[in-house]
Amino acid sequence: MKHIHAFLLPIAAVGLLMLPVMSMAASLEPIDNAGVQVQRQEQNGITYLSGGIGEDESKAIQQTTGYNLHMTFSVGAENKYIPDVDVLIQKAPGQTVLTLSQAGPLVYVQLPPGKYVVVATRNGQERRDTTDVGSDTARNLVFHWNGDD
C-alpha cells in the first residue's frame, strides 16, 4: 500500500501543477471565425470592440490584445452575459470620451492613460465604477445586474 501512495502522490502533484496550463489552453481553442461579427470600431479617436455573443465571438474578443480597459456585462445568479447595455466613459465630469448604445456583453477599449468614470446602464438601472487606466496592463471591470433589474 505504501508503494501505491508513493506513486499516486507525484501524479496528483503534477495534475495540480498542470491545471493552470490546461485552463489556459482551453481559452486558446480554435475559433470558428464564421460566427464572429466583432470589428474594431472608433469614436472620438478611441478604439473599441463590442460583442461577445456566442462562444466563438467571446473567445475572439478575450484573445484580442491592445485594449487597456475590459468590461463585462452580466445579469442574474447564473451571470448570463447581456448585450444590451448603454456605456458612458468620462475622463472628468462632463468630459465624455466614449458613448455606446446596446453594447456588450464584452467591451474592450483602448484609452489614453488616466482616471475614468464608467457608467453602465441597463433597463434604467445604473452601475458606476472609477478606474485608473495605464498603458501596461488592462483593467477589468464587471458590471452585474440582478435578474429583476
PDB file of C-alpha atoms in Angstrom:
ATOM      1  CA  MET A   1       0.000   0.000   0.000  1.00  0.00           C
ATOM      2  CA  LYS A   2       2.903   2.359   0.701  1.00  0.00           C
ATOM      3  CA  HIS A   3       4.094   1.931  -2.869  1.00  0.00           C
ATOM      4  CA  ILE A   4       0.717   2.944  -4.272  1.00  0.00           C
ATOM      5  CA  HIS A   5       0.614   6.141  -2.198  1.00  0.00           C
ATOM      6  CA  ALA A   6       4.210   6.947  -3.122  1.00  0.00           C
ATOM      7  CA  PHE A   7       3.262   6.561  -6.788  1.00  0.00           C
ATOM      8  CA  LEU A   8      -0.058   8.469  -6.655  1.00  0.00           C
ATOM      9  CA  LEU A   9       1.260  11.498  -4.783  1.00  0.00           C
ATOM     10  CA  PRO A  10       3.618  12.659  -7.565  1.00  0.00           C
ATOM     11  CA  ILE A  11       0.849  12.091 -10.148  1.00  0.00           C
ATOM     12  CA  ALA A  12      -1.568  14.223  -8.103  1.00  0.00           C
ATOM     13  CA  ALA A  13       1.062  16.954  -7.716  1.00  0.00           C
ATOM     14  CA  VAL A  14       1.732  17.027 -11.464  1.00  0.00           C
ATOM     15  CA  GLY A  15      -2.034  17.167 -12.084  1.00  0.00           C
ATOM     16  CA  LEU A  16      -2.387  20.199  -9.827  1.00  0.00           C
ATOM     17  CA  LEU A  17       0.570  21.913 -11.457  1.00  0.00           C
ATOM     18  CA  MET A  18      -0.887  21.297 -14.909  1.00  0.00           C
ATOM     19  CA  LEU A  19      -4.317  22.753 -14.043  1.00  0.00           C
ATOM     20  CA  PRO A  20      -3.442  26.379 -14.914  1.00  0.00           C
ATOM     21  CA  VAL A  21      -1.825  25.272 -18.172  1.00  0.00           C
ATOM     22  CA  MET A  22      -4.861  23.183 -19.094  1.00  0.00           C
ATOM     23  CA  SER A  23      -7.314  26.003 -18.354  1.00  0.00           C
ATOM     24  CA  MET A  24      -5.166  28.426 -20.355  1.00  0.00           C
ATOM     25  CA  ALA A  25      -5.096  26.010 -23.272  1.00  0.00           C
ATOM     26  CA  ALA A  26      -8.885  25.777 -23.182  1.00  0.00           C
ATOM     27  CA  SER A  27      -9.153  29.517 -23.744  1.00  0.00           C
ATOM     28  CA  LEU A  28      -6.859  29.254 -26.780  1.00  0.00           C
ATOM     29  CA  GLU A  29      -9.040  26.700 -28.552  1.00  0.00           C
ATOM     30  CA  PRO A  30      -9.640  27.330 -32.256  1.00  0.00           C
ATOM     31  CA  ILE A  31     -12.344  29.842 -33.073  1.00  0.00           C
ATOM     32  CA  ASP A  32     -14.878  29.420 -35.878  1.00  0.00           C
ATOM     33  CA  ASN A  33     -14.474  32.859 -37.455  1.00  0.00           C
ATOM     34  CA  ALA A  34     -17.650  32.385 -39.472  1.00  0.00           C
ATOM     35  CA  GLY A  35     -19.618  33.108 -36.295  1.00  0.00           C
ATOM     36  CA  VAL A  36     -17.570  36.137 -35.264  1.00  0.00           C
ATOM     37  CA  GLN A  37     -19.131  39.526 -36.051  1.00  0.00           C
ATOM     38  CA  VAL A  38     -16.782  41.719 -33.971  1.00  0.00           C
ATOM     39  CA  GLN A  39     -14.963  44.531 -35.718  1.00  0.00           C
ATOM     40  CA  ARG A  40     -12.646  47.217 -34.395  1.00  0.00           C
ATOM     41  CA  GLN A  41     -14.537  50.496 -34.142  1.00  0.00           C
ATOM     42  CA  GLU A  42     -13.550  54.068 -33.340  1.00  0.00           C
ATOM     43  CA  GLN A  43     -15.290  57.043 -31.730  1.00  0.00           C
ATOM     44  CA  ASN A  44     -13.623  60.375 -30.847  1.00  0.00           C
ATOM     45  CA  GLY A  45     -10.221  58.795 -31.578  1.00  0.00           C
ATOM     46  CA  ILE A  46     -10.916  55.961 -29.089  1.00  0.00           C
ATOM     47  CA  THR A  47     -10.793  52.417 -30.493  1.00  0.00           C
ATOM     48  CA  TYR A  48     -13.004  49.693 -29.049  1.00  0.00           C
ATOM     49  CA  LEU A  49     -14.575  46.281 -29.572  1.00  0.00           C
ATOM     50  CA  SER A  50     -18.117  45.409 -28.527  1.00  0.00           C
ATOM     51  CA  GLY A  51     -19.687  41.983 -28.775  1.00  0.00           C
ATOM     52  CA  GLY A  52     -19.187  38.522 -27.411  1.00  0.00           C
ATOM     53  CA  ILE A  53     -22.469  36.873 -28.254  1.00  0.00           C
ATOM     54  CA  GLY A  54     -21.762  33.182 -28.599  1.00  0.00           C
ATOM     55  CA  GLU A  55     -18.716  31.247 -27.525  1.00  0.00           C
ATOM     56  CA  ASP A  56     -16.596  31.917 -30.626  1.00  0.00           C
ATOM     57  CA  GLU A  57     -17.208  35.659 -30.536  1.00  0.00           C
ATOM     58  CA  SER A  58     -16.477  35.957 -26.806  1.00  0.00           C
ATOM     59  CA  LYS A  59     -13.252  33.938 -27.226  1.00  0.00           C
ATOM     60  CA  ALA A  60     -12.212  36.134 -30.161  1.00  0.00           C
ATOM     61  CA  ILE A  61     -12.582  39.278 -28.054  1.00  0.00           C
ATOM     62  CA  GLN A  62     -10.898  37.737 -24.995  1.00  0.00           C
ATOM     63  CA  GLN A  63      -7.878  36.753 -27.097  1.00  0.00           C
ATOM     64  CA  THR A  64      -7.509  40.271 -28.526  1.00  0.00           C
ATOM     65  CA  THR A  65      -4.627  42.390 -27.276  1.00  0.00           C
ATOM     66  CA  GLY A  66      -4.026  46.135 -27.292  1.00  0.00           C
ATOM     67  CA  TYR A  67      -7.018  47.255 -25.201  1.00  0.00           C
ATOM     68  CA  ASN A  68      -6.404  48.560 -21.679  1.00  0.00           C
ATOM     69  CA  LEU A  69     -10.000  48.558 -20.363  1.00  0.00           C
ATOM     70  CA  HIS A  70     -12.009  45.328 -20.428  1.00  0.00           C
ATOM     71  CA  MET A  71     -15.683  45.440 -19.417  1.00  0.00           C
ATOM     72  CA  THR A  72     -18.051  42.517 -18.916  1.00  0.00           C
ATOM     73  CA  PHE A  73     -21.829  42.837 -18.503  1.00  0.00           C
ATOM     74  CA  SER A  74     -23.909  40.105 -16.869  1.00  0.00           C
ATOM     75  CA  VAL A  75     -27.271  39.513 -15.217  1.00  0.00           C
ATOM     76  CA  GLY A  76     -28.806  37.124 -12.704  1.00  0.00           C
ATOM     77  CA  ALA A  77     -27.500  34.462 -10.376  1.00  0.00           C
ATOM     78  CA  GLU A  78     -26.100  32.500 -13.333  1.00  0.00           C
ATOM     79  CA  ASN A  79     -24.076  35.567 -14.520  1.00  0.00           C
ATOM     80  CA  LYS A  80     -25.558  35.359 -18.005  1.00  0.00           C
ATOM     81  CA  TYR A  81     -23.796  37.653 -20.494  1.00  0.00           C
ATOM     82  CA  ILE A  82     -26.026  40.519 -21.698  1.00  0.00           C
ATOM     83  CA  PRO A  83     -25.625  42.611 -24.879  1.00  0.00           C
ATOM     84  CA  ASP A  84     -27.992  45.485 -24.133  1.00  0.00           C
ATOM     85  CA  VAL A  85     -26.004  47.958 -22.034  1.00  0.00           C
ATOM     86  CA  ASP A  86     -25.505  51.675 -22.626  1.00  0.00           C
ATOM     87  CA  VAL A  87     -21.968  52.766 -21.721  1.00  0.00           C
ATOM     88  CA  LEU A  88     -20.621  56.217 -20.944  1.00  0.00           C
ATOM     89  CA  ILE A  89     -16.914  56.783 -20.248  1.00  0.00           C
ATOM     90  CA  GLN A  90     -15.831  60.154 -18.896  1.00  0.00           C
ATOM     91  CA  LYS A  91     -12.300  61.451 -18.312  1.00  0.00           C
ATOM     92  CA  ALA A  92     -13.563  64.187 -15.982  1.00  0.00           C
ATOM     93  CA  PRO A  93     -17.098  65.246 -15.051  1.00  0.00           C
ATOM     94  CA  GLY A  94     -18.692  66.481 -18.230  1.00  0.00           C
ATOM     95  CA  GLN A  95     -15.797  65.339 -20.460  1.00  0.00           C
ATOM     96  CA  THR A  96     -17.217  62.315 -22.293  1.00  0.00           C
ATOM     97  CA  VAL A  97     -14.719  60.265 -24.308  1.00  0.00           C
ATOM     98  CA  LEU A  98     -16.961  57.349 -25.377  1.00  0.00           C
ATOM     99  CA  THR A  99     -20.719  56.692 -25.566  1.00  0.00           C
ATOM    100  CA  LEU A 100     -22.066  53.311 -26.675  1.00  0.00           C
ATOM    101  CA  SER A 101     -25.659  52.105 -27.032  1.00  0.00           C
ATOM    102  CA  GLN A 102     -26.723  48.467 -26.737  1.00  0.00           C
ATOM    103  CA  ALA A 103     -23.106  47.380 -26.124  1.00  0.00           C
ATOM    104  CA  GLY A 104     -21.699  44.137 -24.814  1.00  0.00           C
ATOM    105  CA  PRO A 105     -21.642  41.664 -23.352  1.00  0.00           C
ATOM    106  CA  LEU A 106     -17.895  42.336 -23.669  1.00  0.00           C
ATOM    107  CA  VAL A 107     -16.457  45.770 -24.426  1.00  0.00           C
ATOM    108  CA  TYR A 108     -12.711  46.311 -24.804  1.00  0.00           C
ATOM    109  CA  VAL A 109     -11.470  49.906 -25.079  1.00  0.00           C
ATOM    110  CA  GLN A 110      -8.069  51.498 -25.721  1.00  0.00           C
ATOM    111  CA  LEU A 111      -7.911  54.672 -23.649  1.00  0.00           C
ATOM    112  CA  PRO A 112      -5.086  57.133 -23.015  1.00  0.00           C
ATOM    113  CA  PRO A 113      -3.664  56.608 -19.508  1.00  0.00           C
ATOM    114  CA  GLY A 114      -5.650  58.388 -16.822  1.00  0.00           C
ATOM    115  CA  LYS A 115      -8.567  58.208 -14.428  1.00  0.00           C
ATOM    116  CA  TYR A 116     -12.022  57.468 -15.841  1.00  0.00           C
ATOM    117  CA  VAL A 117     -15.595  57.138 -14.638  1.00  0.00           C
ATOM    118  CA  VAL A 118     -17.539  54.372 -16.379  1.00  0.00           C
ATOM    119  CA  VAL A 119     -21.335  54.383 -16.240  1.00  0.00           C
ATOM    120  CA  ALA A 120     -23.168  51.282 -17.489  1.00  0.00           C
ATOM    121  CA  THR A 121     -26.966  51.459 -17.752  1.00  0.00           C
ATOM    122  CA  ARG A 122     -29.404  48.633 -18.434  1.00  0.00           C
ATOM    123  CA  ASN A 123     -33.199  48.982 -18.223  1.00  0.00           C
ATOM    124  CA  GLY A 124     -32.779  52.279 -16.374  1.00  0.00           C
ATOM    125  CA  GLN A 125     -30.535  50.685 -13.714  1.00  0.00           C
ATOM    126  CA  GLU A 126     -27.138  52.371 -13.491  1.00  0.00           C
ATOM    127  CA  ARG A 127     -23.842  50.879 -12.364  1.00  0.00           C
ATOM    128  CA  ARG A 128     -20.712  53.047 -11.989  1.00  0.00           C
ATOM    129  CA  ASP A 129     -17.046  52.453 -11.458  1.00  0.00           C
ATOM    130  CA  THR A 130     -13.983  54.666 -11.358  1.00  0.00           C
ATOM    131  CA  THR A 131     -10.747  53.252 -12.688  1.00  0.00           C
ATOM    132  CA  ASP A 132      -7.174  54.263 -13.363  1.00  0.00           C
ATOM    133  CA  VAL A 133      -6.149  53.095 -16.802  1.00  0.00           C
ATOM    134  CA  GLY A 134      -2.473  52.734 -17.574  1.00  0.00           C
ATOM    135  CA  SER A 135      -0.516  51.662 -20.603  1.00  0.00           C
ATOM    136  CA  ASP A 136       0.940  48.444 -19.204  1.00  0.00           C
ATOM    137  CA  THR A 137      -1.856  46.111 -18.022  1.00  0.00           C
ATOM    138  CA  ALA A 138      -5.564  46.016 -18.760  1.00  0.00           C
ATOM    139  CA  ARG A 139      -8.134  46.982 -16.133  1.00  0.00           C
ATOM    140  CA  ASN A 140     -11.087  44.601 -15.820  1.00  0.00           C
ATOM    141  CA  LEU A 141     -14.490  45.938 -14.810  1.00  0.00           C
ATOM    142  CA  VAL A 142     -17.512  43.701 -14.286  1.00  0.00           C
ATOM    143  CA  PHE A 143     -20.986  45.218 -14.227  1.00  0.00           C
ATOM    144  CA  HIS A 144     -23.731  42.953 -12.894  1.00  0.00           C
ATOM    145  CA  TRP A 145     -27.481  43.359 -12.601  1.00  0.00           C
ATOM    146  CA  ASN A 146     -29.885  41.169 -10.649  1.00  0.00           C
ATOM    147  CA  GLY A 147     -32.369  39.222 -12.728  1.00  0.00           C
ATOM    148  CA  ASP A 148     -35.257  41.568 -11.879  1.00  0.00           C
ATOM    149  CA  ASP A 149     -33.463  44.807 -12.851  1.00  0.00           C
TER     150      ASP A 149
END
